[in-house]
CSV table of C-alpha atoms and ligand atoms in Angstrom, one decimal:
chain,number,residue,atom,x,y,z
A,30,MET,CA,100.2,-21.1,-115.3
A,31,SER,CA,101.7,-24.6,-115.3
A,32,THR,CA,99.7,-26.0,-118.1
A,33,ALA,CA,99.4,-24.5,-121.6
A,34,LEU,CA,96.6,-26.5,-123.1
A,35,PHE,CA,95.0,-24.9,-126.1
A,36,ARG,CA,91.5,-23.8,-125.2
A,37,GLY,CA,88.9,-22.8,-127.6
A,38,SER,CA,87.1,-19.4,-127.4
A,39,GLY,CA,84.0,-21.0,-126.0
A,40,GLY,CA,82.2,-20.4,-129.2
A,41,ARG,CA,81.1,-24.0,-129.4
A,42,ARG,CA,79.1,-23.8,-126.2
A,43,ALA,CA,77.9,-20.3,-126.9
A,44,ARG,CA,76.6,-21.4,-130.3
A,45,SER,CA,74.9,-24.5,-129.0
A,46,TRP,CA,73.0,-22.7,-126.3
A,47,ALA,CA,72.1,-19.8,-128.5
A,48,TRP,CA,70.8,-22.3,-131.0
A,49,THR,CA,68.8,-24.2,-128.4
A,50,SER,CA,67.1,-21.1,-127.1
A,51,LEU,CA,66.4,-19.9,-130.6
A,52,VAL,CA,64.7,-23.2,-131.4
A,53,THR,CA,62.8,-23.1,-128.1
A,54,ALA,CA,61.7,-19.6,-128.7
A,55,THR,CA,60.7,-20.3,-132.3
A,56,VAL,CA,58.7,-23.4,-131.5
A,57,GLY,CA,57.1,-21.5,-128.6
A,58,ALA,CA,56.1,-18.7,-130.9
A,59,LEU,CA,54.8,-21.1,-133.5
A,60,ALA,CA,52.9,-23.1,-130.9
A,61,ALA,CA,51.4,-19.9,-129.6
A,62,ALA,CA,50.2,-19.1,-133.1
A,63,GLY,CA,48.7,-22.6,-133.4
A,64,LEU,CA,51.1,-23.6,-136.2
A,65,VAL,CA,52.8,-26.6,-134.5
A,66,ALA,CA,50.8,-29.7,-134.0
A,67,THR,CA,51.9,-31.9,-131.1
A,68,ALA,CA,52.7,-35.2,-132.7
A,69,GLY,CA,50.7,-37.9,-130.9
A,70,THR,CA,53.6,-40.3,-131.2
A,71,ALA,CA,56.2,-37.9,-129.9
A,72,SER,CA,58.0,-39.7,-127.0
A,73,ALA,CA,58.9,-37.9,-123.8
A,74,GLN,CA,62.6,-37.2,-123.1
A,75,SER,CA,64.3,-40.2,-121.6
A,76,THR,CA,67.4,-38.6,-120.0
A,77,LEU,CA,67.7,-36.1,-117.2
A,78,ALA,CA,69.6,-33.7,-119.5
A,79,ASP,CA,67.0,-33.8,-122.3
A,80,ALA,CA,64.1,-33.6,-119.9
A,81,ALA,CA,65.6,-30.7,-118.1
A,82,GLU,CA,66.5,-28.9,-121.3
A,83,SER,CA,62.9,-29.3,-122.5
A,84,GLN,CA,62.0,-27.3,-119.3
A,85,GLY,CA,64.7,-24.7,-120.1
A,86,ARG,CA,67.0,-26.0,-117.4
A,87,TYR,CA,70.3,-27.8,-117.2
A,88,PHE,CA,70.8,-31.0,-115.2
A,89,GLY,CA,74.3,-31.4,-113.8
A,90,THR,CA,76.5,-33.6,-111.6
A,91,ALA,CA,79.7,-33.3,-109.6
A,92,VAL,CA,82.5,-35.3,-111.3
A,93,ALA,CA,85.6,-36.7,-109.7
A,94,SER,CA,88.5,-36.5,-112.2
A,95,GLY,CA,89.9,-39.9,-111.0
A,96,ARG,CA,86.7,-41.7,-112.1
A,97,LEU,CA,86.9,-40.6,-115.7
A,98,GLY,CA,88.6,-43.9,-116.6
A,99,GLU,CA,85.6,-46.0,-115.6
A,100,SER,CA,83.5,-46.8,-118.5
A,101,ASP,CA,80.1,-47.2,-116.7
A,102,TYR,CA,80.7,-43.9,-114.9
A,103,VAL,CA,81.5,-42.1,-118.1
A,104,ALA,CA,78.6,-43.7,-120.0
A,105,THR,CA,76.1,-42.6,-117.3
A,106,LEU,CA,77.7,-39.1,-117.0
A,107,ASP,CA,77.6,-38.6,-120.8
A,108,ARG,CA,74.1,-40.0,-121.2
A,109,GLU,CA,72.3,-38.2,-118.4
A,110,PHE,CA,73.9,-34.9,-117.7
A,111,ASN,CA,74.6,-31.7,-119.6
A,112,SER,CA,76.5,-29.8,-116.9
A,113,VAL,CA,79.4,-30.8,-114.6
A,114,THR,CA,81.0,-29.4,-111.5
A,115,ALA,CA,84.4,-30.6,-110.4
A,116,GLU,CA,83.8,-32.3,-107.1
A,117,ASN,CA,87.2,-31.3,-105.7
A,118,SER,CA,89.6,-30.5,-108.6
A,119,MET,CA,88.8,-26.7,-108.8
A,120,LYS,CA,89.2,-26.0,-105.1
A,121,TRP,CA,92.0,-23.7,-104.0
A,122,GLU,CA,94.2,-26.6,-102.6
A,123,SER,CA,94.0,-28.4,-105.9
A,124,LEU,CA,94.6,-25.5,-108.2
A,125,GLN,CA,97.2,-23.5,-106.2
A,126,PRO,CA,98.7,-25.9,-103.7
A,127,SER,CA,101.7,-23.6,-103.0
A,128,GLN,CA,101.8,-19.9,-103.6
A,129,GLY,CA,102.2,-19.0,-107.3
A,130,TYR,CA,102.2,-22.7,-108.4
A,131,PHE,CA,99.1,-23.6,-110.3
A,132,ASP,CA,98.2,-27.1,-111.3
A,133,PHE,CA,95.2,-27.3,-113.6
A,134,SER,CA,95.8,-30.8,-114.7
A,135,ALA,CA,93.0,-32.7,-112.9
A,136,ALA,CA,90.5,-29.9,-113.4
A,137,ASP,CA,91.4,-29.7,-117.1
A,138,ARG,CA,90.6,-33.3,-117.5
A,139,ILE,CA,87.1,-32.7,-116.3
A,140,VAL,CA,86.6,-29.6,-118.3
A,141,ASP,CA,88.0,-31.2,-121.5
A,142,HIS,CA,85.7,-34.2,-121.1
A,143,ALA,CA,82.7,-32.0,-120.4
A,144,ARG,CA,83.3,-29.6,-123.2
A,145,GLY,CA,84.0,-32.4,-125.6
A,146,GLN,CA,80.5,-33.7,-124.8
A,147,GLY,CA,79.0,-30.2,-125.2
A,148,MET,CA,78.3,-29.9,-121.5
A,149,ALA,CA,78.4,-26.7,-119.5
A,150,VAL,CA,80.9,-26.4,-116.6
A,151,ARG,CA,80.1,-24.8,-113.2
A,152,GLY,CA,83.3,-23.6,-111.5
A,153,HIS,CA,83.5,-24.6,-107.9
A,154,THR,CA,84.9,-22.7,-106.0
A,155,LEU,CA,87.1,-19.6,-106.0
A,156,VAL,CA,87.1,-18.6,-102.4
A,157,TRP,CA,86.3,-21.0,-99.6
A,158,HIS,CA,87.6,-21.5,-96.0
A,159,SER,CA,87.8,-25.2,-96.6
A,160,GLN,CA,90.1,-27.3,-98.8
A,161,LEU,CA,92.3,-24.2,-98.6
A,162,PRO,CA,96.1,-24.7,-98.6
A,163,GLY,CA,97.9,-23.9,-95.4
A,164,TRP,CA,100.0,-21.1,-97.0
A,165,VAL,CA,96.9,-19.0,-97.4
A,166,GLU,CA,96.1,-19.3,-93.7
A,167,SER,CA,99.4,-17.8,-92.7
A,168,LEU,CA,99.2,-14.6,-94.8
A,169,GLY,CA,98.8,-11.2,-93.3
A,170,THR,CA,96.0,-8.8,-94.4
A,171,ASN,CA,97.6,-7.2,-97.5
A,172,ASP,CA,99.2,-10.5,-98.8
A,173,LEU,CA,95.9,-12.3,-98.3
A,174,ARG,CA,94.0,-9.7,-100.2
A,175,SER,CA,96.5,-9.9,-103.1
A,176,ALA,CA,96.5,-13.7,-103.0
A,177,MET,CA,92.7,-13.9,-103.1
A,178,ASN,CA,92.4,-11.5,-106.0
A,179,ASN,CA,95.3,-13.2,-107.8
A,180,HIS,CA,93.8,-16.7,-107.3
A,181,ILE,CA,90.4,-15.5,-108.7
A,182,THR,CA,92.2,-13.9,-111.6
A,183,GLU,CA,94.4,-16.8,-112.6
A,184,VAL,CA,91.7,-19.4,-112.3
A,185,MET,CA,89.0,-17.5,-114.1
A,186,GLN,CA,91.4,-16.5,-116.9
A,187,HIS,CA,92.4,-20.1,-117.4
A,188,TYR,CA,88.9,-21.3,-117.8
A,189,GLN,CA,87.4,-18.3,-119.5
A,190,GLY,CA,85.1,-19.4,-122.3
A,191,ASP,CA,84.8,-22.9,-120.8
A,192,VAL,CA,83.3,-22.3,-117.3
A,193,ASP,CA,80.2,-20.2,-117.6
A,194,THR,CA,79.2,-20.0,-114.0
A,195,TRP,CA,81.4,-19.6,-110.9
A,196,ASP,CA,80.8,-20.2,-107.2
A,197,VAL,CA,82.8,-17.1,-106.4
A,198,VAL,CA,82.4,-17.5,-102.6
A,199,ASN,CA,81.3,-20.6,-100.8
A,200,GLU,CA,79.9,-21.0,-97.3
A,201,ALA,CA,80.8,-17.6,-95.8
A,202,PHE,CA,78.0,-17.8,-93.1
A,203,GLN,CA,77.8,-19.6,-89.8
A,204,ASP,CA,75.3,-22.2,-89.0
A,205,GLY,CA,72.9,-21.8,-86.2
A,206,GLY,CA,70.8,-18.8,-85.1
A,207,SER,CA,73.4,-16.0,-85.2
A,208,GLY,CA,73.2,-15.1,-88.8
A,209,ALA,CA,76.8,-14.1,-88.5
A,210,ARG,CA,79.7,-14.5,-91.0
A,211,ARG,CA,81.8,-17.6,-90.6
A,212,ASP,CA,85.0,-17.0,-88.7
A,213,SER,CA,87.3,-17.7,-91.7
A,214,VAL,CA,90.8,-16.4,-92.4
A,215,PHE,CA,89.2,-14.1,-95.0
A,216,GLN,CA,86.7,-12.7,-92.5
A,217,ARG,CA,89.3,-12.3,-89.8
A,218,ARG,CA,91.9,-10.5,-91.9
A,219,LEU,CA,89.9,-8.7,-94.5
A,220,GLY,CA,86.6,-7.9,-92.6
A,221,ASP,CA,83.1,-7.8,-94.0
A,222,GLY,CA,84.2,-6.4,-97.4
A,223,TRP,CA,86.0,-9.5,-98.6
A,224,ILE,CA,82.9,-11.1,-100.2
A,225,GLU,CA,82.1,-8.0,-102.1
A,226,GLU,CA,85.7,-7.7,-103.2
A,227,ALA,CA,85.8,-11.2,-104.5
A,228,PHE,CA,82.7,-10.6,-106.6
A,229,ARG,CA,84.1,-7.3,-108.0
A,230,THR,CA,87.3,-9.0,-108.9
A,231,ALA,CA,85.5,-11.9,-110.6
A,232,ARG,CA,83.4,-9.6,-112.7
A,233,SER,CA,86.4,-7.6,-113.8
A,234,VAL,CA,88.2,-10.8,-114.9
A,235,ASP,CA,85.3,-12.4,-116.8
A,236,PRO,CA,82.4,-10.1,-117.4
A,237,ASN,CA,80.4,-12.9,-119.2
A,238,ALA,CA,80.5,-15.4,-116.3
A,239,THR,CA,77.5,-15.9,-114.1
A,240,LEU,CA,78.7,-15.2,-110.5
A,241,CYS,CA,77.2,-17.1,-107.7
A,242,TYR,CA,77.2,-17.1,-103.9
A,243,ASN,CA,76.9,-20.7,-102.8
A,244,ASP,CA,76.0,-22.1,-99.3
A,245,TYR,CA,74.2,-24.9,-97.4
A,246,ASN,CA,71.5,-24.8,-94.7
A,247,THR,CA,69.9,-22.0,-96.6
A,248,ASP,CA,66.8,-24.0,-97.7
A,249,ALA,CA,64.3,-23.2,-95.0
A,250,TRP,CA,63.1,-19.6,-95.5
A,251,ASN,CA,62.9,-18.7,-91.8
A,252,SER,CA,66.3,-19.9,-90.7
A,253,ALA,CA,68.7,-17.3,-89.5
A,254,LYS,CA,71.3,-18.4,-92.0
A,255,THR,CA,68.9,-18.1,-95.0
A,256,GLN,CA,67.9,-14.7,-93.8
A,257,ALA,CA,71.5,-13.6,-93.4
A,258,VAL,CA,72.5,-14.7,-96.9
A,259,TYR,CA,69.3,-13.1,-98.3
A,260,ASP,CA,70.2,-9.8,-96.6
A,261,MET,CA,73.7,-9.9,-98.1
A,262,VAL,CA,72.4,-10.6,-101.6
A,263,ALA,CA,69.7,-7.9,-101.3
A,264,ASP,CA,72.4,-5.4,-100.2
A,265,PHE,CA,74.7,-6.4,-103.1
A,266,VAL,CA,71.9,-6.0,-105.6
A,267,SER,CA,70.9,-2.6,-104.2
A,268,ARG,CA,74.4,-1.3,-104.3
A,269,GLY,CA,75.3,-2.8,-107.6
A,270,VAL,CA,77.8,-5.3,-106.3
A,271,PRO,CA,78.1,-7.8,-109.2
A,272,ILE,CA,76.2,-11.0,-108.2
A,273,ASP,CA,74.1,-13.0,-110.6
A,274,CYS,CA,73.1,-16.1,-108.8
A,275,VAL,CA,72.7,-17.9,-105.5
A,276,GLY,CA,73.5,-21.5,-105.2
A,277,PHE,CA,71.7,-23.8,-102.8
A,278,GLN,CA,73.9,-26.8,-102.0
A,279,ALA,CA,70.9,-28.9,-100.9
A,280,HIS,CA,72.5,-31.7,-98.9
A,281,PHE,CA,69.5,-33.2,-97.2
A,282,ASN,CA,69.1,-35.9,-94.6
A,283,SER,CA,66.6,-36.8,-91.9
A,284,GLY,CA,68.1,-34.1,-89.6
A,285,ASN,CA,67.9,-31.6,-92.4
A,286,PRO,CA,65.0,-32.5,-94.6
A,287,VAL,CA,63.7,-30.8,-97.7
A,288,PRO,CA,61.6,-27.9,-96.3
A,289,ASN,CA,58.1,-27.9,-97.6
A,290,ASN,CA,58.3,-24.2,-98.4
A,291,TYR,CA,61.4,-24.7,-100.5
A,292,HIS,CA,60.1,-23.1,-103.6
A,293,GLU,CA,59.3,-20.0,-101.5
A,294,THR,CA,62.9,-19.7,-100.5
A,295,LEU,CA,64.0,-20.0,-104.1
A,296,GLN,CA,61.4,-17.6,-105.2
A,297,ASN,CA,62.2,-15.0,-102.6
A,298,PHE,CA,65.9,-15.0,-103.7
A,299,ALA,CA,64.9,-14.9,-107.3
A,300,ASP,CA,62.7,-11.9,-106.6
A,301,LEU,CA,65.8,-10.0,-105.7
A,302,GLY,CA,66.8,-10.3,-109.4
A,303,VAL,CA,69.3,-13.1,-109.3
A,304,ASP,CA,69.2,-16.6,-110.7
A,305,VAL,CA,68.9,-19.5,-108.3
A,306,GLN,CA,70.5,-22.9,-108.8
A,307,ILE,CA,70.5,-26.1,-106.8
A,308,THR,CA,74.1,-26.9,-106.8
A,309,GLU,CA,75.0,-30.0,-104.8
A,310,LEU,CA,71.8,-31.9,-104.4
A,311,ASP,CA,71.9,-35.2,-102.5
A,312,ILE,CA,69.3,-36.7,-100.2
A,313,ALA,CA,69.9,-39.5,-97.8
A,314,GLY,CA,67.5,-42.4,-98.0
A,315,SER,CA,66.2,-45.0,-100.4
A,316,GLY,CA,63.2,-46.1,-102.2
A,317,GLU,CA,60.0,-44.1,-102.5
A,318,SER,CA,60.6,-41.7,-99.6
A,319,GLN,CA,63.9,-40.6,-101.2
A,320,ALA,CA,62.2,-40.4,-104.6
A,321,GLU,CA,59.4,-38.2,-103.2
A,322,GLN,CA,61.9,-35.8,-101.8
A,323,TYR,CA,63.9,-35.7,-105.1
A,324,GLY,CA,60.7,-35.1,-106.9
A,325,GLY,CA,59.8,-32.3,-104.5
A,326,VAL,CA,63.1,-30.5,-105.0
A,327,THR,CA,62.8,-30.8,-108.8
A,328,GLN,CA,59.3,-29.4,-108.6
A,329,ALA,CA,60.4,-26.5,-106.4
A,330,CYS,CA,63.0,-25.6,-109.1
A,331,LEU,CA,60.5,-25.8,-111.9
A,332,ALA,CA,58.1,-23.6,-110.0
A,333,VAL,CA,60.6,-20.8,-110.0
A,334,SER,CA,61.3,-19.4,-113.4
A,335,ARG,CA,64.8,-18.1,-112.4
A,336,CYS,CA,65.8,-21.5,-111.1
A,337,THR,CA,68.0,-22.3,-114.0
A,338,GLY,CA,69.2,-25.8,-113.1
A,339,ILE,CA,70.0,-28.6,-110.7
A,340,THR,CA,73.3,-30.3,-110.0
A,341,VAL,CA,73.4,-33.6,-108.0
A,342,TRP,CA,76.6,-34.1,-106.0
A,343,GLY,CA,77.8,-37.2,-107.8
A,344,VAL,CA,76.9,-39.8,-110.4
A,345,THR,CA,76.6,-43.0,-108.3
A,346,ASP,CA,76.0,-43.8,-104.6
A,347,LYS,CA,79.3,-45.8,-104.5
A,348,TYR,CA,81.4,-42.7,-105.0
A,349,SER,CA,79.3,-40.2,-103.0
A,350,TRP,CA,81.1,-38.2,-100.3
A,351,ARG,CA,78.4,-39.8,-98.0
A,352,SER,CA,78.0,-43.1,-99.7
A,353,GLU,CA,76.5,-44.7,-96.6
A,354,ASP,CA,73.5,-42.4,-97.1
A,355,THR,CA,73.0,-43.7,-100.7
A,356,PRO,CA,71.9,-40.1,-101.5
A,357,LEU,CA,72.2,-40.1,-105.3
A,358,LEU,CA,70.2,-41.1,-108.4
A,359,PHE,CA,72.1,-44.2,-109.5
A,360,ASP,CA,73.1,-47.1,-107.3
A,361,GLY,CA,76.6,-48.6,-107.2
A,362,ASP,CA,75.8,-50.6,-110.3
A,363,TYR,CA,74.6,-47.5,-112.2
A,364,ASN,CA,71.0,-48.7,-112.0
A,365,ALA,CA,68.6,-45.8,-112.0
A,366,LYS,CA,66.9,-45.6,-108.6
A,367,PRO,CA,63.3,-44.6,-107.9
A,368,ALA,CA,64.7,-41.1,-107.1
A,369,TYR,CA,66.0,-41.0,-110.7
A,370,HIS,CA,62.6,-41.8,-112.1
A,371,ALA,CA,60.9,-39.2,-109.8
A,372,VAL,CA,63.2,-36.5,-111.1
A,373,LEU,CA,62.9,-37.6,-114.7
A,374,GLU,CA,59.1,-37.7,-114.5
A,375,THR,CA,58.9,-34.4,-112.7
A,376,LEU,CA,60.9,-32.9,-115.5
A,377,GLY,CA,58.3,-34.3,-117.9
A,378,GLY,CA,60.4,-37.2,-119.1
A,379,SER,CA,59.7,-40.9,-119.0
A,380,GLY,CA,61.5,-44.3,-119.4
A,381,GLY,CA,65.1,-43.4,-119.0
A,382,GLY,CA,67.8,-45.0,-116.9
A,383,GLY,CA,69.9,-46.2,-119.7
A,384,GLY,CA,69.7,-48.2,-122.9
A,385,GLY,CA,69.1,-46.5,-126.2
A,386,GLY,CA,67.8,-48.0,-129.4
A,387,GLY,CA,68.9,-50.7,-131.8
A,388,GLY,CA,68.2,-54.4,-131.5
A,389,ASP,CA,65.3,-56.5,-132.7
A,390,ASP,CA,61.6,-55.7,-132.4
A,391,THR,CA,60.6,-58.3,-129.9
A,392,ALA,CA,59.2,-56.7,-126.8
A,393,ASP,CA,60.7,-58.3,-123.8
A,394,CYS,CA,61.9,-57.5,-120.3
A,395,THR,CA,63.6,-59.1,-117.3
A,396,VAL,CA,63.1,-58.7,-113.6
A,397,THR,CA,65.5,-59.0,-110.7
A,398,TYR,CA,64.8,-58.9,-107.0
A,399,SER,CA,66.7,-57.4,-104.1
A,400,GLU,CA,65.9,-56.8,-100.4
A,401,THR,CA,66.6,-53.2,-99.6
A,402,ASP,CA,65.6,-52.9,-95.9
A,403,ARG,CA,64.8,-55.2,-93.0
A,404,TRP,CA,63.2,-54.4,-89.7
A,405,GLY,CA,62.1,-56.7,-86.8
A,406,ASP,CA,58.8,-57.5,-88.3
A,407,ARG,CA,59.0,-56.7,-92.1
A,408,PHE,CA,61.3,-56.1,-95.0
A,409,ASN,CA,61.2,-54.1,-98.2
A,410,GLY,CA,61.7,-55.8,-101.6
A,411,GLN,CA,62.7,-54.0,-104.7
A,412,VAL,CA,62.3,-55.4,-108.2
A,413,THR,CA,64.3,-53.9,-111.1
A,414,VAL,CA,62.5,-54.2,-114.4
A,415,ARG,CA,64.8,-54.0,-117.5
A,416,ALA,CA,63.6,-53.7,-121.1
A,417,GLY,CA,65.4,-55.9,-123.7
A,418,ASP,CA,66.7,-54.6,-126.9
A,419,SER,CA,63.6,-52.7,-127.9
A,420,ALA,CA,61.6,-50.1,-126.2
A,421,ILE,CA,58.4,-51.4,-124.5
A,422,ASP,CA,55.1,-49.7,-123.9
A,423,SER,CA,54.2,-51.6,-120.7
A,424,TRP,CA,55.4,-54.5,-118.5
A,425,SER,CA,53.9,-56.7,-115.8
A,426,THR,CA,55.2,-59.3,-113.5
A,427,THR,CA,54.1,-61.2,-110.4
A,428,VAL,CA,55.4,-61.4,-106.9
A,429,THR,CA,54.3,-64.4,-104.8
A,430,VAL,CA,54.8,-64.2,-101.0
A,431,HIS,CA,54.8,-67.1,-98.7
A,432,PRO,CA,52.1,-67.3,-96.0
A,433,PRO,CA,51.7,-66.1,-93.5
A,434,GLN,CA,53.6,-63.2,-95.2
A,435,LYS,CA,51.5,-60.3,-96.3
A,436,ILE,CA,52.3,-57.4,-98.6
A,437,SER,CA,51.4,-54.2,-96.7
A,438,ALA,CA,52.5,-51.5,-99.1
A,439,THR,CA,53.7,-51.0,-102.7
A,440,TRP,CA,55.2,-48.2,-104.7
A,441,ASN,CA,55.9,-47.4,-108.4
A,442,GLY,CA,53.4,-49.6,-110.1
A,443,ASP,CA,49.7,-50.7,-110.2
A,444,PRO,CA,49.2,-53.8,-108.1
A,445,SER,CA,46.4,-56.3,-108.1
A,446,TRP,CA,46.0,-59.5,-106.2
A,447,ASP,CA,44.6,-63.0,-106.7
A,448,SER,CA,41.9,-64.3,-104.4
A,449,SER,CA,44.4,-65.8,-101.9
A,450,GLY,CA,46.2,-62.4,-101.6
A,451,ASP,CA,49.5,-64.1,-102.0
A,452,VAL,CA,50.1,-63.4,-105.7
A,453,MET,CA,50.5,-59.8,-106.6
A,454,THR,CA,50.6,-58.8,-110.2
A,455,MET,CA,52.4,-55.5,-110.7
A,456,ARG,CA,51.8,-53.5,-113.9
A,457,SER,CA,53.8,-50.5,-115.1
A,458,HIS,CA,52.7,-46.9,-115.1
A,459,GLY,CA,54.5,-46.4,-118.4
A,460,GLY,CA,57.0,-47.8,-120.8
A,461,LEU,CA,60.8,-48.2,-120.9
A,462,ALA,CA,63.4,-47.2,-123.4
A,463,ALA,CA,65.4,-50.1,-125.0
A,464,GLY,CA,67.6,-51.4,-122.2
A,465,GLY,CA,66.0,-49.0,-119.8
A,466,THR,CA,65.3,-49.9,-116.2
A,467,THR,CA,62.8,-49.0,-113.6
A,468,THR,CA,62.0,-50.3,-110.1
A,469,PHE,CA,59.0,-51.0,-108.0
A,470,GLY,CA,59.0,-51.9,-104.4
A,471,PHE,CA,56.9,-53.4,-101.6
A,472,THR,CA,56.9,-54.0,-97.9
A,473,VAL,CA,56.3,-57.6,-96.7
A,474,MET,CA,55.1,-58.2,-93.2
A,475,ALA,CA,57.0,-61.4,-92.4
A,476,ASN,CA,54.7,-62.8,-89.7
A,477,GLY,CA,57.6,-65.1,-88.8
A,478,ASN,CA,58.4,-66.2,-92.4
A,479,TRP,CA,61.5,-64.6,-93.9
A,480,THR,CA,61.5,-66.6,-97.2
A,481,THR,CA,62.4,-64.5,-100.2
A,482,PRO,CA,59.3,-63.8,-102.4
A,483,THR,CA,59.2,-65.6,-105.7
A,484,LEU,CA,59.2,-63.5,-108.9
A,485,GLY,CA,57.3,-64.5,-111.9
A,486,SER,CA,58.6,-63.8,-115.4
A,487,CYS,CA,58.3,-60.3,-116.9
A,488,THR,CA,55.8,-59.7,-119.7
A,489,ALA,CA,56.2,-56.8,-122.0
A,490,SER,CA,54.1,-55.3,-124.8
B,16,LIG,C1,83.0,-32.3,-100.7
B,16,LIG,C2,83.5,-33.4,-101.6
B,16,LIG,O1,82.4,-34.1,-102.1
B,16,LIG,C3,84.4,-34.4,-100.9
B,16,LIG,O2,84.9,-35.4,-101.8
B,16,LIG,C4,85.5,-33.7,-100.2
B,16,LIG,O3,86.2,-34.6,-99.4
B,16,LIG,C5,85.0,-32.6,-99.3
B,16,LIG,O4,84.1,-31.7,-100.1
B,16,LIG,N1,80.0,-28.3,-99.7
B,16,LIG,C6,80.8,-28.1,-100.9
B,16,LIG,C7,81.5,-29.1,-101.6
B,16,LIG,O5,80.7,-26.9,-101.3
B,16,LIG,O6,82.6,-28.7,-102.2
B,16,LIG,C8,81.8,-30.3,-100.7
B,16,LIG,O7,82.4,-31.4,-101.4
B,16,LIG,C9,80.5,-30.7,-99.9
B,16,LIG,C10,80.0,-29.6,-99.1
């Protein structure tokens, strides 16, 4: 190995999780016995990580090592997430760019940061046909077998105790209706047994790691690819091939929407006796429709007891691998989007989006407007409401449109109108943490007038 960083035994993480589950179990038992009163003033969790943890899940994100120097990126990462996946730095081409030469430096930066924050790390990915260095492609059967097993061994040993879950094999099945294995160098040279061999090697290197098969387009239960992966996992389980988990990448867009039977797919896999995880979630879109889909995926995971956590594929839209789709939970300025609030609230949290205590006691808030979409006849406006230095219980503000404009739809708030119908008062559904933000939105039928609506001031209590 090229780096010789000191690594702990992993005891820190092991202890913190053991402690967490002990506390959860204890509180659960006491509550069952009627010994714990729910405090009326207890506030809901206001970060994704805390809210997910209160549901016995983790909430993770993909991290790009090159972004760890950006303070807003790191602040959002550290505040909201308790698990990370290296977006690229643990792929074969990054870790072993030429045969026998391992470069762990970028991945180590991610792992050191995450472990320093007490976060878990998902290892992604040991064997994948993509982002695979050219030297692997040119190996013959025996050399490829050794190289695969050696890569798994070196990488897992390096991260033993720090990475608790590995995507051992990624994307080994074809898209479309064939249900066939993907035509990769591994499949061509090693035949059907290569996936099984990779899992057996992984188990022998780190018997404590959770071993996952990870893929995309495996969300709709009836698709041929989903069925093919299911059959493989069922076969592995029945023959005792070591597999612990199936990862669902969950890259959604209008051509590949969140299926409405998603929880059934997750449940059917879980019923095989493996954990399921949503591993690379991103959903193209914006506003309320994106928020609803994010809420639906979160709900699907919560509905399946063996769905142990969700990872989104990046912190902010601006660095997303498909940033033009704005598929993530934070916009380019690290403002929490409606999708963020949908996830947080589905996890039982509230407020959120940033901030955190301190300051004076004056309840105040500010509002800012942006236009998020425009069509030939209408546009969507979005208002970001931000609490001042103190938490607030509620907020309200006004939006005045300019006749003959008419507001035809609203989301994320309780609207009421004056007699003219031109002044909408929007009231919050809930409060905000200090410095926290939320958004509400509305569609304005322009009726020929494209003047920007006028915002009133924000009132907080
Ligand atoms: C993507 C990264 O996000 C990009 O930065 C990179 O250029 C290509 O790979 N399935 C996976 C991920 O398993 O590793 C991919 O990540 C997205 C699709």
